[in-house]
Amino acid sequence: MANQGAKRVPVAVFISGTGTNMAALLYASRQHSSAFEIVLVASNKSDAKGLELAALEGIETFAHSHKGHSREEQDAAMEQAAREAGAEAIILAGYMRILSDGFVERWQGRILNIHPSLLPKYKGLDTHQRAIEAGDGHGGASVHVVTPELDAGEVIAQVKVAIAPDDTPDTLAMRVRIAEHQLFPRAVNDYLSRGNDPDFLLEKVRNLALALAETHERESHGSPGFRVGGDKSGKFFAYFADRHHGSDHIALLVRTSGMDELLNLVENQPDIYFKPAFYGASGWVGIILNRSGLDWGHVEEWLTRSWRSVAPKRLTKLLDAADMF
Ligand code: GAR
């Protein structure tokens, strides 16, 4: 997906070996349409080949041996380097260390890994050998979001590679590697551009809004809107605004308690809130969705609050009662 002039997401790439996937990411990141730029290549091995290439290409490098360090200590050193370099996401490209839960939680949704199998098949090691021994017709590679459970996060892209009758793990690995070099940069690009993709953002908002009781979607002045209550008497509690009236924001509009609160939010947190054209006059606030660090839990809280402010009493009664305790 083209990046359309948006800021490139700064990423750190962690490697343990030759770093050919890192190289594929690096050269892809130098295409004008790239959604990301590599600000650091870091390794748990100071002699990792990929570090040399990264340095040659003018990328900052960092090495910290895991030997003699606990998992947490190793992760803390890598994390500090990534933060100091300004990384907002971490890409594991043949990084052969399991990350501590704390690290993964701190970077939730912002770590991607490439794994040389068609997940969920063959998590862990010796993937090519296991695919050949099982008599599979294809091996392949998967790019997935990293979660605390090994190789189990959401798979965002996959490529199949046919297995030849005389393949050994090495010959298969070589072809899988070529496929990985095509797959990985594109998957990283797509994933990191999601935050600027109105279709992706609308779908997330829609799922959250329509999960609230007795809601439906209705267009209003060309924008998707969300209402609570009946078809005729329902009231809008949210609108999705894609760069309206010359604004750069892709935003969710929700009801505040009134002008005082609205102006307070906009003044104190201008990175998050703005006063939208027209709706602002009636106390609606815009929450900017196309920004880094967006917290969907926060969006959900606003949707619920706005829904509650106009939902029929019989729907909010229980919530109101719970508030009294
Ligand atoms: C790649 O094939 C990658 O899928 C694999 O290591 C190789 C690294 O090659 N990763 C894993 O096995 C992770 N469990 P590279 O250093 O040439 O990019």
GROMACS .gro file of C-alpha atoms and ligand atoms in nm:
model
  343
    1MET     CA    1   0.000   0.000   0.000
    2ALA     CA    2   0.135   0.343  -0.083
    3ASN     CA    3   0.223   0.556   0.214
    4GLN     CA    4   0.078   0.875   0.064
    5GLY     CA    5   0.317   1.114   0.236
    6ALA     CA    6   0.243   1.003   0.593
    7LYS     CA    7   0.530   0.987   0.841
    8ARG     CA    8   0.729   0.665   0.816
    9VAL     CA    9   0.709   0.448   1.123
   10PRO     CA   10   1.056   0.414   1.279
   11VAL     CA   11   1.133   0.046   1.345
   12ALA     CA   12   1.412  -0.154   1.509
   13VAL     CA   13   1.504  -0.486   1.349
   14PHE     CA   14   1.639  -0.762   1.573
   15ILE     CA   15   1.856  -1.033   1.413
   16SER     CA   16   2.075  -1.322   1.523
   17GLY     CA   17   2.230  -1.436   1.197
   18THR     CA   18   2.298  -1.352   0.837
   19GLY     CA   19   2.024  -1.094   0.829
   20THR     CA   20   1.909  -1.149   0.472
   21ASN     CA   21   1.552  -1.069   0.576
   22MET     CA   22   1.675  -0.754   0.745
   23ALA     CA   23   1.847  -0.663   0.415
   24ALA     CA   24   1.522  -0.721   0.225
   25LEU     CA   25   1.343  -0.491   0.472
   26LEU     CA   26   1.618  -0.232   0.450
   27TYR     CA   27   1.611  -0.201   0.071
   28ALA     CA   28   1.232  -0.207   0.067
   29SER     CA   29   1.229   0.073   0.324
   30ARG     CA   30   1.424   0.288   0.080
   31GLN     CA   31   1.143   0.280  -0.175
   32HIS     CA   32   0.956   0.607  -0.169
   33SER     CA   33   0.627   0.438  -0.083
   34SER     CA   34   0.759   0.260   0.229
   35ALA     CA   35   0.551   0.298   0.546
   36PHE     CA   36   0.852   0.234   0.768
   37GLU     CA   37   1.217   0.325   0.812
   38ILE     CA   38   1.479   0.123   0.997
   39VAL     CA   39   1.637   0.326   1.276
   40LEU     CA   40   1.831   0.043   1.440
   41VAL     CA   41   1.952  -0.310   1.370
   42ALA     CA   42   2.024  -0.491   1.695
   43SER     CA   43   2.153  -0.840   1.769
   44ASN     CA   44   2.227  -1.076   2.053
   45LYS     CA   45   2.546  -1.169   1.861
   46SER     CA   46   2.818  -0.913   1.803
   47ASP     CA   47   2.946  -1.109   1.500
   48ALA     CA   48   2.605  -1.138   1.331
   49LYS     CA   49   2.672  -1.083   0.960
   50GLY     CA   50   2.371  -0.860   0.923
   51LEU     CA   51   2.522  -0.598   1.156
   52GLU     CA   52   2.804  -0.535   0.908
   53LEU     CA   53   2.565  -0.483   0.622
   54ALA     CA   54   2.347  -0.250   0.828
   55ALA     CA   55   2.650  -0.042   0.930
   56LEU     CA   56   2.769  -0.028   0.569
   57GLU     CA   57   2.428   0.108   0.474
   58GLY     CA   58   2.452   0.377   0.739
   59ILE     CA   59   2.207   0.225   0.986
   60GLU     CA   60   2.277   0.243   1.359
   61THR     CA   61   2.366  -0.096   1.506
   62PHE     CA   62   2.372  -0.242   1.854
   63ALA     CA   63   2.487  -0.577   1.993
   64HIS     CA   64   2.438  -0.726   2.335
   65SER     CA   65   2.528  -1.088   2.398
   66HIS     CA   66   2.263  -1.288   2.580
   67LYS     CA   67   2.533  -1.506   2.738
   68GLY     CA   68   2.545  -1.472   3.114
   69HIS     CA   69   2.227  -1.260   3.119
   70SER     CA   70   1.875  -1.348   3.217
   71ARG     CA   71   1.605  -1.317   2.953
   72GLU     CA   72   1.479  -1.000   3.122
   73GLU     CA   73   1.827  -0.842   3.127
   74GLN     CA   74   1.885  -0.924   2.764
   75ASP     CA   75   1.545  -0.782   2.667
   76ALA     CA   76   1.601  -0.468   2.875
   77ALA     CA   77   1.927  -0.396   2.691
   78MET     CA   78   1.768  -0.450   2.348
   79GLU     CA   79   1.462  -0.248   2.446
   80GLN     CA   80   1.664   0.045   2.570
   81ALA     CA   81   1.858   0.057   2.244
   82ALA     CA   82   1.534   0.043   2.046
   83ARG     CA   83   1.377   0.324   2.249
   84GLU     CA   84   1.687   0.542   2.231
   85ALA     CA   85   1.684   0.503   1.853
   86GLY     CA   86   1.322   0.620   1.853
   87ALA     CA   87   1.168   0.291   1.735
   88GLU     CA   88   0.790   0.262   1.752
   89ALA     CA   89   0.778  -0.102   1.639
   90ILE     CA   90   1.010  -0.402   1.651
   91ILE     CA   91   1.065  -0.645   1.367
   92LEU     CA   92   1.215  -0.985   1.445
   93ALA     CA   93   1.407  -1.106   1.140
   94GLY     CA   94   1.569  -1.433   1.244
   95TYR     CA   95   1.608  -1.324   1.607
   96MET     CA   96   1.654  -1.658   1.779
   97ARG     CA   97   1.570  -1.558   2.135
   98ILE     CA   98   1.233  -1.597   2.302
   99LEU     CA   99   1.119  -1.261   2.440
  100SER     CA  100   1.007  -1.218   2.802
  101ASP     CA  101   0.633  -1.167   2.863
  102GLY     CA  102   0.695  -0.820   3.006
  103PHE     CA  103   0.872  -0.706   2.692
  104VAL     CA  104   0.599  -0.842   2.466
  105GLU     CA  105   0.328  -0.678   2.676
  106ARG     CA  106   0.501  -0.339   2.671
  107TRP     CA  107   0.515  -0.355   2.290
  108GLN     CA  108   0.177  -0.518   2.246
  109GLY     CA  109   0.070  -0.522   1.881
  110ARG     CA  110   0.398  -0.359   1.780
  111ILE     CA  111   0.627  -0.663   1.736
  112LEU     CA  112   0.622  -0.869   1.415
  113ASN     CA  113   0.813  -1.191   1.350
  114ILE     CA  114   0.883  -1.401   1.044
  115HIS     CA  115   0.868  -1.775   1.095
  116PRO     CA  116   0.976  -2.035   0.836
  117SER     CA  117   0.660  -2.250   0.827
  118LEU     CA  118   0.294  -2.226   0.737
  119LEU     CA  119   0.171  -2.149   1.089
  120PRO     CA  120  -0.002  -2.288   1.287
  121LYS     CA  121   0.206  -2.581   1.158
  122TYR     CA  122   0.555  -2.631   1.299
  123LYS     CA  123   0.605  -2.370   1.566
  124GLY     CA  124   0.955  -2.360   1.713
  125LEU     CA  125   1.264  -2.506   1.546
  126ASP     CA  126   1.355  -2.746   1.260
  127THR     CA  127   1.051  -2.640   1.061
  128HIS     CA  128   1.179  -2.751   0.718
  129GLN     CA  129   1.284  -3.093   0.838
  130ARG     CA  130   0.948  -3.145   1.004
  131ALA     CA  131   0.758  -3.041   0.689
  132ILE     CA  132   0.964  -3.280   0.473
  133GLU     CA  133   0.931  -3.569   0.719
  134ALA     CA  134   0.555  -3.519   0.735
  135GLY     CA  135   0.540  -3.557   0.356
  136ASP     CA  136   0.388  -3.209   0.314
  137GLY     CA  137   0.349  -3.078  -0.040
  138HIS     CA  138   0.443  -2.729   0.071
  139GLY     CA  139   0.653  -2.552   0.326
  140GLY     CA  140   0.652  -2.175   0.351
  141ALA     CA  141   0.677  -1.876   0.576
  142SER     CA  142   0.443  -1.672   0.794
  143VAL     CA  143   0.456  -1.320   0.933
  144HIS     CA  144   0.276  -1.288   1.263
  145VAL     CA  145   0.216  -1.048   1.548
  146VAL     CA  146   0.419  -1.152   1.851
  147THR     CA  147   0.227  -1.247   2.166
  148PRO     CA  148   0.362  -1.410   2.482
  149GLU     CA  149   0.284  -1.760   2.348
  150LEU     CA  150   0.556  -1.873   2.102
  151ASP     CA  151   0.467  -1.834   1.730
  152ALA     CA  152   0.095  -1.811   1.816
  153GLY     CA  153  -0.003  -1.447   1.746
  154GLU     CA  154  -0.228  -1.336   1.459
  155VAL     CA  155  -0.084  -1.439   1.121
  156ILE     CA  156  -0.091  -1.136   0.891
  157ALA     CA  157   0.069  -1.286   0.578
  158GLN     CA  158   0.187  -1.621   0.444
  159VAL     CA  159   0.358  -1.762   0.138
  160LYS     CA  160   0.363  -2.126   0.026
  161VAL     CA  161   0.676  -2.288  -0.117
  162ALA     CA  162   0.646  -2.623  -0.299
  163ILE     CA  163   0.856  -2.908  -0.159
  164ALA     CA  164   1.052  -3.110  -0.420
  165PRO     CA  165   1.087  -3.489  -0.376
  166ASP     CA  166   1.463  -3.459  -0.327
  167ASP     CA  167   1.453  -3.154  -0.099
  168THR     CA  168   1.670  -3.150   0.211
  169PRO     CA  169   1.602  -2.902   0.494
  170ASP     CA  170   1.882  -2.685   0.350
  171THR     CA  171   1.760  -2.677  -0.008
  172LEU     CA  172   1.407  -2.605   0.106
  173ALA     CA  173   1.529  -2.338   0.349
  174MET     CA  174   1.705  -2.161   0.063
  175ARG     CA  175   1.388  -2.128  -0.144
  176VAL     CA  176   1.180  -2.035   0.160
  177ARG     CA  177   1.429  -1.758   0.229
  178ILE     CA  178   1.375  -1.613  -0.120
  179ALA     CA  179   0.999  -1.622  -0.064
  180GLU     CA  180   1.045  -1.457   0.275
  181HIS     CA  181   1.228  -1.167   0.117
  182GLN     CA  182   0.923  -1.096  -0.097
  183LEU     CA  183   0.671  -1.151   0.178
  184PHE     CA  184   0.820  -0.974   0.476
  185PRO     CA  185   0.863  -0.615   0.356
  186ARG     CA  186   0.513  -0.612   0.210
  187ALA     CA  187   0.358  -0.756   0.526
  188VAL     CA  188   0.542  -0.507   0.749
  189ASN     CA  189   0.440  -0.225   0.520
  190ASP     CA  190   0.073  -0.322   0.518
  191TYR     CA  191   0.062  -0.377   0.892
  192LEU     CA  192   0.229  -0.049   0.976
  193SER     CA  193   0.009   0.147   0.735
  194ARG     CA  194  -0.309   0.019   0.895
  195GLY     CA  195  -0.306   0.317   1.127
  196ASN     CA  196  -0.347   0.549   0.827
  197ASP     CA  197  -0.590   0.330   0.637
  198PRO     CA  198  -0.947   0.463   0.666
  199ASP     CA  199  -1.100   0.126   0.573
  200PHE     CA  200  -0.912  -0.050   0.852
  201LEU     CA  201  -0.993   0.223   1.106
  202LEU     CA  202  -1.362   0.232   1.011
  203GLU     CA  203  -1.390  -0.145   1.045
  204LYS     CA  204  -1.241  -0.129   1.396
  205VAL     CA  205  -1.479   0.154   1.497
  206ARG     CA  206  -1.775  -0.027   1.342
  207ASN     CA  207  -1.702  -0.346   1.537
  208LEU     CA  208  -1.679  -0.157   1.865
  209ALA     CA  209  -1.985   0.064   1.802
  210LEU     CA  210  -2.212  -0.218   1.686
  211ALA     CA  211  -2.111  -0.434   1.984
  212LEU     CA  212  -2.308  -0.191   2.207
  213ALA     CA  213  -2.673  -0.275   2.271
  214GLU     CA  214  -2.942  -0.184   2.015
  215THR     CA  215  -2.715  -0.003   1.775
  216HIS     CA  216  -2.722   0.030   1.399
  217GLU     CA  217  -2.526   0.212   1.135
  218ARG     CA  218  -2.669   0.496   0.929
  219GLU     CA  219  -2.497   0.733   0.694
  220SER     CA  220  -2.523   1.101   0.770
  221HIS     CA  221  -2.403   1.368   0.525
  222GLY     CA  222  -2.185   1.105   0.356
  223SER     CA  223  -2.021   0.980   0.677
  224PRO     CA  224  -2.081   0.649   0.852
  225GLY     CA  225  -2.276   0.718   1.170
  226PHE     CA  226  -2.382   0.494   1.458
  227ARG     CA  227  -2.716   0.521   1.637
  228VAL     CA  228  -2.875   0.365   1.942
  229GLY     CA  229  -3.247   0.293   1.970
  230GLY     CA  230  -3.518   0.222   1.716
  231ASP     CA  231  -3.512   0.283   1.346
  232LYS     CA  232  -3.718   0.603   1.374
  233SER     CA  233  -3.645   0.732   1.723
  234GLY     CA  234  -3.277   0.630   1.740
  235LYS     CA  235  -3.007   0.884   1.823
  236PHE     CA  236  -2.655   0.919   1.683
  237PHE     CA  237  -2.376   0.858   1.933
  238ALA     CA  238  -2.078   0.843   1.695
  239TYR     CA  239  -1.962   0.945   1.349
  240PHE     CA  240  -1.658   0.837   1.152
  241ALA     CA  241  -1.496   1.131   0.975
  242ASP     CA  242  -1.231   1.069   0.710
  243ARG     CA  243  -1.032   1.390   0.662
  244HIS     CA  244  -1.332   1.619   0.658
  245HIS     CA  245  -1.333   1.986   0.571
  246GLY     CA  246  -0.965   2.002   0.483
  247SER     CA  247  -0.856   1.833   0.806
  248ASP     CA  248  -0.574   1.572   0.806
  249HIS     CA  249  -0.749   1.373   1.074
  250ILE     CA  250  -0.925   1.043   1.035
  251ALA     CA  251  -1.143   1.073   1.342
  252LEU     CA  252  -1.420   0.943   1.558
  253LEU     CA  253  -1.671   1.205   1.670
  254VAL     CA  254  -1.844   1.143   2.003
  255ARG     CA  255  -2.059   1.342   2.244
  256THR     CA  256  -1.901   1.516   2.542
  257SER     CA  257  -2.095   1.657   2.837
  258GLY     CA  258  -2.078   2.003   2.678
  259MET     CA  259  -1.863   2.290   2.559
  260ASP     CA  260  -1.656   2.317   2.881
  261GLU     CA  261  -1.538   1.960   2.862
  262LEU     CA  262  -1.483   1.978   2.488
  263LEU     CA  263  -1.264   2.287   2.510
  264ASN     CA  264  -1.074   2.142   2.802
  265LEU     CA  265  -0.989   1.824   2.612
  266VAL     CA  266  -0.882   2.012   2.302
  267GLU     CA  267  -0.668   2.255   2.494
  268ASN     CA  268  -0.495   2.000   2.717
  269GLN     CA  269  -0.451   1.712   2.473
  270PRO     CA  270  -0.435   1.858   2.123
  271ASP     CA  271  -0.253   1.544   1.996
  272ILE     CA  272  -0.563   1.339   2.070
  273TYR     CA  273  -0.866   1.570   2.051
  274PHE     CA  274  -0.990   1.845   1.822
  275LYS     CA  275  -1.304   2.050   1.781
  276PRO     CA  276  -1.470   1.927   1.461
  277ALA     CA  277  -1.635   2.160   1.211
  278PHE     CA  278  -2.013   2.195   1.265
  279TYR     CA  279  -2.050   1.916   1.524
  280GLY     CA  280  -1.808   2.089   1.760
  281ALA     CA  281  -2.066   2.364   1.806
  282SER     CA  282  -2.298   2.110   1.970
  283GLY     CA  283  -2.035   1.965   2.201
  284TRP     CA  284  -1.906   1.678   1.989
  285VAL     CA  285  -1.534   1.610   2.016
  286GLY     CA  286  -1.309   1.457   1.748
  287ILE     CA  287  -1.073   1.180   1.858
  288ILE     CA  288  -0.783   1.148   1.616
  289LEU     CA  289  -0.745   0.787   1.500
  290ASN     CA  290  -0.455   0.821   1.254
  291ARG     CA  291  -0.186   0.880   1.516
  292SER     CA  292   0.080   0.660   1.670
  293GLY     CA  293   0.006   0.524   2.014
  294LEU     CA  294  -0.369   0.501   1.949
  295ASP     CA  295  -0.530   0.301   2.229
  296TRP     CA  296  -0.843   0.114   2.116
  297GLY     CA  297  -0.948   0.063   2.479
  298HIS     CA  298  -0.969   0.442   2.509
  299VAL     CA  299  -1.178   0.463   2.189
  300GLU     CA  300  -1.410   0.195   2.326
  301GLU     CA  301  -1.455   0.389   2.652
  302TRP     CA  302  -1.557   0.702   2.459
  303LEU     CA  303  -1.799   0.509   2.239
  304THR     CA  304  -1.961   0.353   2.545
  305ARG     CA  305  -1.987   0.686   2.721
  306SER     CA  306  -2.135   0.858   2.419
  307TRP     CA  307  -2.378   0.568   2.363
  308ARG     CA  308  -2.482   0.586   2.726
  309SER     CA  309  -2.555   0.957   2.708
  310VAL     CA  310  -2.832   0.904   2.450
  311ALA     CA  311  -2.938   0.539   2.494
  312PRO     CA  312  -3.293   0.474   2.621
  313LYS     CA  313  -3.318   0.451   3.001
  314ARG     CA  314  -3.413   0.085   2.994
  315LEU     CA  315  -3.068   0.010   2.845
  316THR     CA  316  -2.862   0.226   3.079
  317LYS     CA  317  -3.058   0.156   3.400
  318LEU     CA  318  -2.830  -0.124   3.512
  319LEU     CA  319  -2.515   0.076   3.445
  320ASP     CA  320  -2.659   0.374   3.633
  321ALA     CA  321  -2.740   0.148   3.929
  322ALA     CA  322  -2.389   0.002   3.926
  323ASP     CA  323  -2.244   0.355   3.937
  324MET     CA  324  -2.413   0.418   4.271
  325PHE     CA  325  -2.196   0.163   4.449
  326GAR     C1  326   1.460  -1.695   0.838
  326GAR     O1  327   1.434  -1.803   0.755
  326GAR     C2  328   1.352  -1.684   0.943
  326GAR     O2  329   1.226  -1.726   0.899
  326GAR     C3  330   1.403  -1.773   1.051
  326GAR     O3  331   1.542  -1.753   1.053
  326GAR     C4  332   1.585  -1.719   0.923
  326GAR     C5  333   1.674  -1.597   0.933
  326GAR     O4  334   1.742  -1.576   0.813
  326GAR     N1  335   1.343  -1.742   1.175
  326GAR     C6  336   1.313  -1.832   1.269
  326GAR     O5  337   1.341  -1.949   1.259
  326GAR     C7  338   1.244  -1.774   1.393
  326GAR     N2  339   1.195  -1.879   1.475
  326GAR     P1  340   1.815  -1.437   0.786
  326GAR     O6  341   1.905  -1.408   0.906
  326GAR     O7  342   1.896  -1.461   0.663
  326GAR     O8  343   1.711  -1.334   0.768
   0.00000   0.00000   0.00000
